[in-house]
mmCIF file of C-alpha atoms in Angstrom:
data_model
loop_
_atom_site.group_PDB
_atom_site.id
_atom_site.type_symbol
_atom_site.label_atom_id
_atom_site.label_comp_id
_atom_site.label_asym_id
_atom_site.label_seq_id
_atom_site.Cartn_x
_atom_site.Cartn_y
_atom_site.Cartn_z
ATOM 1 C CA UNK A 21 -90.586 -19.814 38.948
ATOM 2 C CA UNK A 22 -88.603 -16.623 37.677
ATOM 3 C CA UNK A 23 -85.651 -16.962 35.365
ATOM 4 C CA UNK A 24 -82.438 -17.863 36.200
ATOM 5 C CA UNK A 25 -79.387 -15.651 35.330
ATOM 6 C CA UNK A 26 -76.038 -17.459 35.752
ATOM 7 C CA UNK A 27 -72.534 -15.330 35.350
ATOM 8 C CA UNK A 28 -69.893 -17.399 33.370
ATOM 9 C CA UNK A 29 -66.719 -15.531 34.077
ATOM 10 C CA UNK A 30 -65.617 -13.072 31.367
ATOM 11 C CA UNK A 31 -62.537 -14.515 29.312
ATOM 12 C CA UNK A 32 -59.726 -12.194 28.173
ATOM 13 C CA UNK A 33 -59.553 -10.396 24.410
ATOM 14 C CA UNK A 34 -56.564 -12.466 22.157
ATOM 15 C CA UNK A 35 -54.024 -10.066 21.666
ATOM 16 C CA UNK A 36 -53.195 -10.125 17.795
ATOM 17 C CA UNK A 37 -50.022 -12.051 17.927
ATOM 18 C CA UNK A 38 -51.745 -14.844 20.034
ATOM 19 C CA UNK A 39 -54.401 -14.581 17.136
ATOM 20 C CA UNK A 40 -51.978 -15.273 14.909
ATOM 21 C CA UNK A 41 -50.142 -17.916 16.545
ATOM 22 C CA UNK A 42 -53.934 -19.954 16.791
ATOM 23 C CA UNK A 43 -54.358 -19.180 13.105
ATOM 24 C CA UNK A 44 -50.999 -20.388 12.071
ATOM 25 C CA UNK A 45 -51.731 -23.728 14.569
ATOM 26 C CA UNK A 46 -54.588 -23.904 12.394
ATOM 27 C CA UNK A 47 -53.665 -23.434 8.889
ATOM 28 C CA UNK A 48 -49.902 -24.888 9.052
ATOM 29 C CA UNK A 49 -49.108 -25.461 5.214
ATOM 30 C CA UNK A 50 -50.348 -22.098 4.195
ATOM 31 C CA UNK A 51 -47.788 -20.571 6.425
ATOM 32 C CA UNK A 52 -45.276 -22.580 5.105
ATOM 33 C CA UNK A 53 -46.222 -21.536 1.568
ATOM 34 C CA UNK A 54 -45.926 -17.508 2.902
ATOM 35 C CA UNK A 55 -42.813 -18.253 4.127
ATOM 36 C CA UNK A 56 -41.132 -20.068 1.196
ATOM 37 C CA UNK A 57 -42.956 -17.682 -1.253
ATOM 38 C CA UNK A 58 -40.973 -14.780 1.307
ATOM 39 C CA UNK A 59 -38.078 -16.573 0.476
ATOM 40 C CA UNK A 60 -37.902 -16.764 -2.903
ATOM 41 C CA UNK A 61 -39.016 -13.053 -3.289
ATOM 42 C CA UNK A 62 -35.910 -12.177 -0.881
ATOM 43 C CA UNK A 63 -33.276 -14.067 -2.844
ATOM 44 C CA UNK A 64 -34.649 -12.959 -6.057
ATOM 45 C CA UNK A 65 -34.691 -9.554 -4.455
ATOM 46 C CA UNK A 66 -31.317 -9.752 -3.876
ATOM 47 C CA UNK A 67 -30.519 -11.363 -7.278
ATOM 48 C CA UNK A 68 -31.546 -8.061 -9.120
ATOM 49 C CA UNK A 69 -29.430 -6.233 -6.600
ATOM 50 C CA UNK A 70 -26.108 -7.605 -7.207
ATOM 51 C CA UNK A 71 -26.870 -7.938 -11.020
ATOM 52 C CA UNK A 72 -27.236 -4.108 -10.870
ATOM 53 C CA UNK A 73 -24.574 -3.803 -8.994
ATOM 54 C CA UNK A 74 -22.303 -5.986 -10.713
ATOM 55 C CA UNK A 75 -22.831 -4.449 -13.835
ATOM 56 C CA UNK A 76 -19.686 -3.653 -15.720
ATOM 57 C CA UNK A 77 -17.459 -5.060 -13.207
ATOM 58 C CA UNK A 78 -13.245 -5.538 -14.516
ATOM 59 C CA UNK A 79 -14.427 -4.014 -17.954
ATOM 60 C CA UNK A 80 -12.717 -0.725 -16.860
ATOM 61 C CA UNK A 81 -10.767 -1.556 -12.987
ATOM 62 C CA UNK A 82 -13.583 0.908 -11.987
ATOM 63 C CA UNK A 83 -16.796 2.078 -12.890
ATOM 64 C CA UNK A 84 -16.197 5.459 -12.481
ATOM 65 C CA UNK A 85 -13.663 8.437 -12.786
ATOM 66 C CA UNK A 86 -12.340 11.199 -10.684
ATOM 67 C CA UNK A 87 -13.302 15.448 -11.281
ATOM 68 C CA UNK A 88 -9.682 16.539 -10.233
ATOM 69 C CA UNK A 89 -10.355 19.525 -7.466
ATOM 70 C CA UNK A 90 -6.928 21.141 -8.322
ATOM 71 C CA UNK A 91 -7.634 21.503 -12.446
ATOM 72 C CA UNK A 92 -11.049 20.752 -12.794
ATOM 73 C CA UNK A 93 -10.225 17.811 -15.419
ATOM 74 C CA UNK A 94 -11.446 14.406 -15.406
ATOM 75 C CA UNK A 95 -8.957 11.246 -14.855
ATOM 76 C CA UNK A 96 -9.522 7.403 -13.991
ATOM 77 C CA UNK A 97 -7.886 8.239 -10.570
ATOM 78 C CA UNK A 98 -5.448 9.765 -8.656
ATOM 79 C CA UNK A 99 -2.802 7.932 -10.313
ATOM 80 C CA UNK A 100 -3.838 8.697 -13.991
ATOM 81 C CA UNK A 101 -3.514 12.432 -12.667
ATOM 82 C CA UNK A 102 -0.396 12.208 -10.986
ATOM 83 C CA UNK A 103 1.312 10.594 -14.112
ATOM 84 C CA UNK A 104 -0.281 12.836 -16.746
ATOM 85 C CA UNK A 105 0.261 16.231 -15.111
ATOM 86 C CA UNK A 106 3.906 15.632 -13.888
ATOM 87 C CA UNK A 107 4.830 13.996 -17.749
ATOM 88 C CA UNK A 108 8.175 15.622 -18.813
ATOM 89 C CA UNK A 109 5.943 17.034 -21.654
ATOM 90 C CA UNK A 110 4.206 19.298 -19.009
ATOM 91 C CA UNK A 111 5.094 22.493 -18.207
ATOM 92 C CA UNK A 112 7.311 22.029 -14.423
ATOM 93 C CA UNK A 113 5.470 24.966 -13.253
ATOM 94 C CA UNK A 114 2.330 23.496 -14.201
ATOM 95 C CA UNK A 115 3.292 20.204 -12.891
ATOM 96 C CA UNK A 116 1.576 19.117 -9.521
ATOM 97 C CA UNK A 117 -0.104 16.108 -7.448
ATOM 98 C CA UNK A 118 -3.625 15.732 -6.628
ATOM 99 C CA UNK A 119 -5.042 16.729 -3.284
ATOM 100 C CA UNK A 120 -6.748 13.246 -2.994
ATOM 101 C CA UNK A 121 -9.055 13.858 -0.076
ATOM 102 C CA UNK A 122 -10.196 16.694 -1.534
ATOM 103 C CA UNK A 123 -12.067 15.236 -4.567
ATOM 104 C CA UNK A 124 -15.746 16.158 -4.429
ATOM 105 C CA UNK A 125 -17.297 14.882 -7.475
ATOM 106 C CA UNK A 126 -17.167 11.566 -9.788
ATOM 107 C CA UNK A 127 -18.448 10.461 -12.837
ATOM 108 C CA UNK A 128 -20.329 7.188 -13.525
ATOM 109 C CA UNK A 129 -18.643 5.220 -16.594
ATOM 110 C CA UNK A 130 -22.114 3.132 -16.755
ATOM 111 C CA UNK A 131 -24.603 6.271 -17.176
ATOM 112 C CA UNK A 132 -22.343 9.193 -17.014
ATOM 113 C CA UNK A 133 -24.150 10.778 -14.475
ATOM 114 C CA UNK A 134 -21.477 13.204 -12.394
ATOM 115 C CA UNK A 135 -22.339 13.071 -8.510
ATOM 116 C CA UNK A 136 -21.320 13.789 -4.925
ATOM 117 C CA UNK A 137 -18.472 10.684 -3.773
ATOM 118 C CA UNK A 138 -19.961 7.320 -2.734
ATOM 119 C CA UNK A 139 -19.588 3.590 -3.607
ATOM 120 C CA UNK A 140 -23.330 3.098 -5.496
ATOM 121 C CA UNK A 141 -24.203 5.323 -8.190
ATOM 122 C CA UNK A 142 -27.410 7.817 -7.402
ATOM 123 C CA UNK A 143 -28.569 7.560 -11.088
ATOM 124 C CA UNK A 144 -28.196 3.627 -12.481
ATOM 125 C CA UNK A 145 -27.221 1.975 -8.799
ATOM 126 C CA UNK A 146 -24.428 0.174 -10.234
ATOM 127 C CA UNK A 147 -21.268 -0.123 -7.765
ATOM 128 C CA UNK A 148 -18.667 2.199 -8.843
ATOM 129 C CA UNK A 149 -15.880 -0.446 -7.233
ATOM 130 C CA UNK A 150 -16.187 -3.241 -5.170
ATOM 131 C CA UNK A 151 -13.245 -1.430 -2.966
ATOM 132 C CA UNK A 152 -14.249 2.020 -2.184
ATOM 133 C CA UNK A 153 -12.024 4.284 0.556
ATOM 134 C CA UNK A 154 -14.520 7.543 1.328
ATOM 135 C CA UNK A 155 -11.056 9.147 2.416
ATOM 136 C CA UNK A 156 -8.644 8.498 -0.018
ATOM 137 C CA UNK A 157 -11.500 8.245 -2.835
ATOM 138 C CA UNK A 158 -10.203 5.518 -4.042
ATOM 139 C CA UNK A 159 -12.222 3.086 -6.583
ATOM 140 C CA UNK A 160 -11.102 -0.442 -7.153
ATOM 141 C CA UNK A 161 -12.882 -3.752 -8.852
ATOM 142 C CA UNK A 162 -9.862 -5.733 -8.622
ATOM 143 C CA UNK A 163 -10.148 -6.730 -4.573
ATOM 144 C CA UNK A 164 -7.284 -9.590 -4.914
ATOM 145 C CA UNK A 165 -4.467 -6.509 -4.311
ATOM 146 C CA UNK A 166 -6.065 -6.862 -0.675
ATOM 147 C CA UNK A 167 -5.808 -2.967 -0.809
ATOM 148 C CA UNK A 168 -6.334 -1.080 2.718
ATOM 149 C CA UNK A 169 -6.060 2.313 3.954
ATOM 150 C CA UNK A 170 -3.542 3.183 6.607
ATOM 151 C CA UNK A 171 -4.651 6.280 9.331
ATOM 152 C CA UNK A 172 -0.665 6.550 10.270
ATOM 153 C CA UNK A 173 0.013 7.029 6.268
ATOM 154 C CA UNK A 174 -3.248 8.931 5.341
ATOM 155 C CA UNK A 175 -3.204 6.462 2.270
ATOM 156 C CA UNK A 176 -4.467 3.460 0.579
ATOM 157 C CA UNK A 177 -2.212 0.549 0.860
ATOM 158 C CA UNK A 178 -1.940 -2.768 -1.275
ATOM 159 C CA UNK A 179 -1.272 -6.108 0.478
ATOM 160 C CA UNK A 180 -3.454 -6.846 2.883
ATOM 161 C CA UNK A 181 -3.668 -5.031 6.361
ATOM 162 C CA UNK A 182 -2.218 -7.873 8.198
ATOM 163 C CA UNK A 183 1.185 -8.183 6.210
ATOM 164 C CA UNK A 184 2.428 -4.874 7.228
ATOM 165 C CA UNK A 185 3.056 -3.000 9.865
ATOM 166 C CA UNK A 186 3.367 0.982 10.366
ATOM 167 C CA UNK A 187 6.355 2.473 11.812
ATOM 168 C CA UNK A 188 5.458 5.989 13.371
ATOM 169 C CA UNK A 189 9.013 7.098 13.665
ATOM 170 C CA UNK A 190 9.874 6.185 10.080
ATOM 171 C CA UNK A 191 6.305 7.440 9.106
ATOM 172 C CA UNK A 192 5.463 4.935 6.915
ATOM 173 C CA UNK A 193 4.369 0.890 6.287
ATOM 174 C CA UNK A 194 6.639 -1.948 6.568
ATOM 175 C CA UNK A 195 6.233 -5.551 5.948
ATOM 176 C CA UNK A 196 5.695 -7.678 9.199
ATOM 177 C CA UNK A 197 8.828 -8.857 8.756
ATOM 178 C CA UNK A 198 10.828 -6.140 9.626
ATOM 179 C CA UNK A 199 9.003 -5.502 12.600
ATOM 180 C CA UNK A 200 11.519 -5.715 14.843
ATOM 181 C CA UNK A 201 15.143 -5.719 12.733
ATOM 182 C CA UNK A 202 14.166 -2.509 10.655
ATOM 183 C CA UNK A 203 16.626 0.652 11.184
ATOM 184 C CA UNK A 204 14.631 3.357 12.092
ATOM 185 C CA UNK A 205 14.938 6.335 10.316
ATOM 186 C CA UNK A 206 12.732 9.523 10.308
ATOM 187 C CA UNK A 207 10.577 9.935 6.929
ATOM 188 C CA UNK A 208 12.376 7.161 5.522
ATOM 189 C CA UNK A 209 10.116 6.737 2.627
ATOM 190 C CA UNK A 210 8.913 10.563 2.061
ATOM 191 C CA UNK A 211 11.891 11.255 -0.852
ATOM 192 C CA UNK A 212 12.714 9.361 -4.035
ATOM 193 C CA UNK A 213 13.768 6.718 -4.642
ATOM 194 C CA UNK A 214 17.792 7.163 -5.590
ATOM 195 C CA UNK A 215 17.726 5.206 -8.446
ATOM 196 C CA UNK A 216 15.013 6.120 -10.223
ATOM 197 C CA UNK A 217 13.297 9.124 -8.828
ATOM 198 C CA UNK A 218 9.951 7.863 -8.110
ATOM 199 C CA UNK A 219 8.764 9.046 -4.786
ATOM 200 C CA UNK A 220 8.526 5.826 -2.356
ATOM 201 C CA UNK A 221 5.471 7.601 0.090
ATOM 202 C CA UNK A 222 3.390 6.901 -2.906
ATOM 203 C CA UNK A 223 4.856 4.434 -4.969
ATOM 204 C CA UNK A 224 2.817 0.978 -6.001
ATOM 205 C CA UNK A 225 6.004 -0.902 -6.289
ATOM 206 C CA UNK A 226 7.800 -2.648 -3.741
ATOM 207 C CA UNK A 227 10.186 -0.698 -1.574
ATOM 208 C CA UNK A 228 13.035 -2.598 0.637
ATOM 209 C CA UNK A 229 14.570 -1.220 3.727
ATOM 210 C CA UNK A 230 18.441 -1.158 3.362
ATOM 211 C CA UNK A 231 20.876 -2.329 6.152
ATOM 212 C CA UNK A 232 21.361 1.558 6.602
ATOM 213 C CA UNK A 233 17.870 2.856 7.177
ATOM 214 C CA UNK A 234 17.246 4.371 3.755
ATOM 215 C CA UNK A 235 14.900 3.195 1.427
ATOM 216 C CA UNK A 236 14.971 1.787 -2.492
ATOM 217 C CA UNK A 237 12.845 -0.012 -4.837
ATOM 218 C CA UNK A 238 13.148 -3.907 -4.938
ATOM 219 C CA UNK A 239 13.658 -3.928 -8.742
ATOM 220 C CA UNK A 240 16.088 -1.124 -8.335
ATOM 221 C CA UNK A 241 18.096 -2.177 -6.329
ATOM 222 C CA UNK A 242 18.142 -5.900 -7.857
ATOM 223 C CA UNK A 243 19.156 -4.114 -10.745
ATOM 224 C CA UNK A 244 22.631 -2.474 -8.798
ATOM 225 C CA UNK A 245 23.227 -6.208 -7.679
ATOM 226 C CA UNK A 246 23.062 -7.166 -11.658
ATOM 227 C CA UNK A 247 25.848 -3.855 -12.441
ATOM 228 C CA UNK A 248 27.858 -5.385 -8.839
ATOM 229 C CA UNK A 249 26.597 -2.202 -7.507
ATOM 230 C CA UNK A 250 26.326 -3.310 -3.667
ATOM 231 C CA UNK A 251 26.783 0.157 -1.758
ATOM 232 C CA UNK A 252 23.721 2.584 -0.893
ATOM 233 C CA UNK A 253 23.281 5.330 -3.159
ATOM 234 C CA UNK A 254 22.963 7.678 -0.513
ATOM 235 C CA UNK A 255 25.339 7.126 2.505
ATOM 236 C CA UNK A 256 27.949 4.493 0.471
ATOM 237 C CA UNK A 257 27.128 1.432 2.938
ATOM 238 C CA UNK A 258 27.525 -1.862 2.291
ATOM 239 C CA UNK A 259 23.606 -3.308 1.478
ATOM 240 C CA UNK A 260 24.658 -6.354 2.194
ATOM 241 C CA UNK A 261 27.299 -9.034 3.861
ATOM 242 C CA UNK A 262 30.382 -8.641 2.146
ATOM 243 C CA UNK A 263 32.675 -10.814 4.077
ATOM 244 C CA UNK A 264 33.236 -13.124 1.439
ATOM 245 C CA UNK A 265 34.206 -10.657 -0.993
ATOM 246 C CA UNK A 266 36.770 -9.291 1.226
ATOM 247 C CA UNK A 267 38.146 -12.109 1.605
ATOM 248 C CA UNK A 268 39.039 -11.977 -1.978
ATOM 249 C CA UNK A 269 40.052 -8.770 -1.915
ATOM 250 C CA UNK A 270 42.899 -10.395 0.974
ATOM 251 C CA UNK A 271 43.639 -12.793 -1.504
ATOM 252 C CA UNK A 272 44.128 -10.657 -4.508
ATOM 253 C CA UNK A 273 46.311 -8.047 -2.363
ATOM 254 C CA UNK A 274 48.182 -11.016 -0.908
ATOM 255 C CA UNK A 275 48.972 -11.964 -4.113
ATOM 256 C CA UNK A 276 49.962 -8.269 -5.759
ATOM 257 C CA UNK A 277 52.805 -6.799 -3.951
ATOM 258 C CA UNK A 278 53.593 -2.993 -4.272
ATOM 259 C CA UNK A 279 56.551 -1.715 -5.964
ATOM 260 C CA UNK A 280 59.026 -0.714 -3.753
ATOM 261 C CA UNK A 281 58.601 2.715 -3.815
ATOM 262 C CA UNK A 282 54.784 2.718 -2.696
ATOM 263 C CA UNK A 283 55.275 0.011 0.095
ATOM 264 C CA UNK A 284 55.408 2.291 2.671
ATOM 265 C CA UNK A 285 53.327 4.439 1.517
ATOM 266 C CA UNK A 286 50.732 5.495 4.437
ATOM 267 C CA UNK A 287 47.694 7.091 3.687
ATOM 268 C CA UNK A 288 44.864 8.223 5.365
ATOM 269 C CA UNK A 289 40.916 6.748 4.792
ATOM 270 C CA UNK A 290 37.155 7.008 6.043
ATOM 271 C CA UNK A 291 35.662 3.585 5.989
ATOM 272 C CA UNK A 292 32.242 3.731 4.188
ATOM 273 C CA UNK A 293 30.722 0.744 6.591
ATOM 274 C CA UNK A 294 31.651 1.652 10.250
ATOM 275 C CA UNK A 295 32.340 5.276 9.986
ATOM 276 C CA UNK A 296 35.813 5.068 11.498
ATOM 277 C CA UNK A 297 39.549 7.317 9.814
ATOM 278 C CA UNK A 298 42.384 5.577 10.292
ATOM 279 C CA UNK A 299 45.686 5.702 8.265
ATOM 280 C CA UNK A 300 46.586 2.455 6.636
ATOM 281 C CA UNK A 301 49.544 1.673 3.753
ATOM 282 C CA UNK A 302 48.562 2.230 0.511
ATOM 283 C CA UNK A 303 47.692 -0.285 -2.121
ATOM 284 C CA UNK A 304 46.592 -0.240 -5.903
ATOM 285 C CA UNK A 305 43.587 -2.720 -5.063
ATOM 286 C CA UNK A 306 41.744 -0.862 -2.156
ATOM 287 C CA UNK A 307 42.903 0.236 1.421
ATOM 288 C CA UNK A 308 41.644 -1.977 4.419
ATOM 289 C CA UNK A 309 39.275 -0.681 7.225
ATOM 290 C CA UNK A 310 41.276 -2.071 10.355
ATOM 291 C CA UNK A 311 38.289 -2.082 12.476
ATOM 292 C CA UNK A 312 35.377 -3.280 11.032
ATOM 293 C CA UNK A 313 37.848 -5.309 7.943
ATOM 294 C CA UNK A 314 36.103 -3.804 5.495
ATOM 295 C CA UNK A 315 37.418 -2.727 2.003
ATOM 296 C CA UNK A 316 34.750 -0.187 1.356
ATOM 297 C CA UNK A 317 36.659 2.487 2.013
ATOM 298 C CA UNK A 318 38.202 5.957 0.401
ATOM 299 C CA UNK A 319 40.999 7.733 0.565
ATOM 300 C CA UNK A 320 41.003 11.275 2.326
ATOM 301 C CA UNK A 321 44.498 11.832 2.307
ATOM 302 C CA UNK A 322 48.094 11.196 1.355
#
């Protein structure tokens, strides 16, 4: 009898990834040691990365400083510059502001290695701030000023993005407050401030919108309210409600009666609050606005 041949079918090639799903079926607790071996080499891994990148962090407010496009010098930031080159010791025709989005080049404070803008240092790999604006090139360790950068101003606020709001027509940020009560007035914050010449645009104090539209420093005008200053510098309005104090002024007037001479006495006056002449009889104390019954007035005739 001859031999018999009998065909088995042929059974498919194991692709590698069902290979290594048998050999993992197989050999369970080595794959568990490979993967919690992974692990620890990932979070040690990442360890080393934030200690390099945390190095020097708050020893300095940044870890690196600014090559000043305009004069070539080196400052901590835009701000150093601003203050040091417009110092009343400076020449004024040598006196100018940084072009900000023009900086090119910064220094590391770690290594000192000068290099092309960017949040991690090429040479040592330390970060150069934990907030970093490529636009503004601004540097900043200290993230609790919730700092931001506004398209509409072109800037880098403080505050936190969700406290303010920006007003197009005014061109600048307001707090969410004022959202909706604000005067609008065009480039309200792009002059100084009339009290103590800082220019508001840029300023890292707190600015407050005036009943009027213009603008002032908080601790300026705080500091009118301590000299009983209570009239904008600019247009003469009241900054606040001054009922209370006219009726005072009723009182006082009530109680201080002309000479004969000056009783009838008319004279003519531009109220400071409502905008309104009229001509009203004269008194010592201050003239009465009779439409809007305001005392902050002056005298334009008679």
């Amino acid at each position: 009898m001859g031999d018999v041949y009998v065909n088995f079918p042929q059974q498919p090639q194991k692709s590698d990834r069902e290979k290594g799903e048998m050999s993992r079926n197989l050999h369970p607790h080595s794959i568990n040691e490979e993967s919690e071996s992974s692990t620890l080499e990932r979070v040690a891994a990442e360890s080393l990365i934030n200690e390099v990148l945390g190095r020097g962090l708050m020893e300095h407010g940044r870890r690196c400083c600014i090559r000043a496009p305009c004069c070539n010098e080196i400052f901590g930031c835009h701000h150093c510059h601003n203050e040091a080159k417009n110092s009343i010791n400076v020449d004024q025709k040598q006196r100018h502001d940084i072009p900000r989005h023009q900086v090119r080049q910064v220094i590391c404070l770690l290594c000192g290695t000068e290099q092309e803008v960017g949040q991690v240092c090429m040479h040592c790999g330390v970060c150069m701030g934990k907030y970093f604006c490529e636009v503004c090139k601004l540097y900043d360790d200290d993230t609790s000023k919730q700092q931001y950068h506004c398209d509409g101003c072109g800037i880098c606020r403080i505050g936190g993005r969700e406290n303010f709001f920006h007003c197009y027509k005014c061109g600048c940020c307001y707090s969410i407050l004022l959202k909706n009560s604000h005067p609008c007035v065009e480039g309200a914050m792009h002059h100084d401030c009339p009290i103590c010449f800082e220019f508001l645009f840029e300023s890292r104090n707190d600015v407050t919108v005036l009943p009027c539209g213009h603008t002032i420093h908080q601790k300026c005008l705080e500091e009118m309210r301590d000299h009983y200053q209570y009239a904008c510098p600019l247009c003469s309005k009241s900054v606040c409600d001054m009922s209370k104090v006219w009726e005072k002024f009723d009182m006082e007037i009530a109680a201080t009666p002309m000479p004969e001479p000056y009783q009838n006495r008319m004279v003519q006056i531009l109220c400071n609050d409502c905008g309104k002449k009229s001509e009203v009889l004269y008194h010592v104390v201050a003239q009465k606005c009779p439409d809007c019954k305001s005392y902050n007035t002056r005298q334009t005739r008679g």
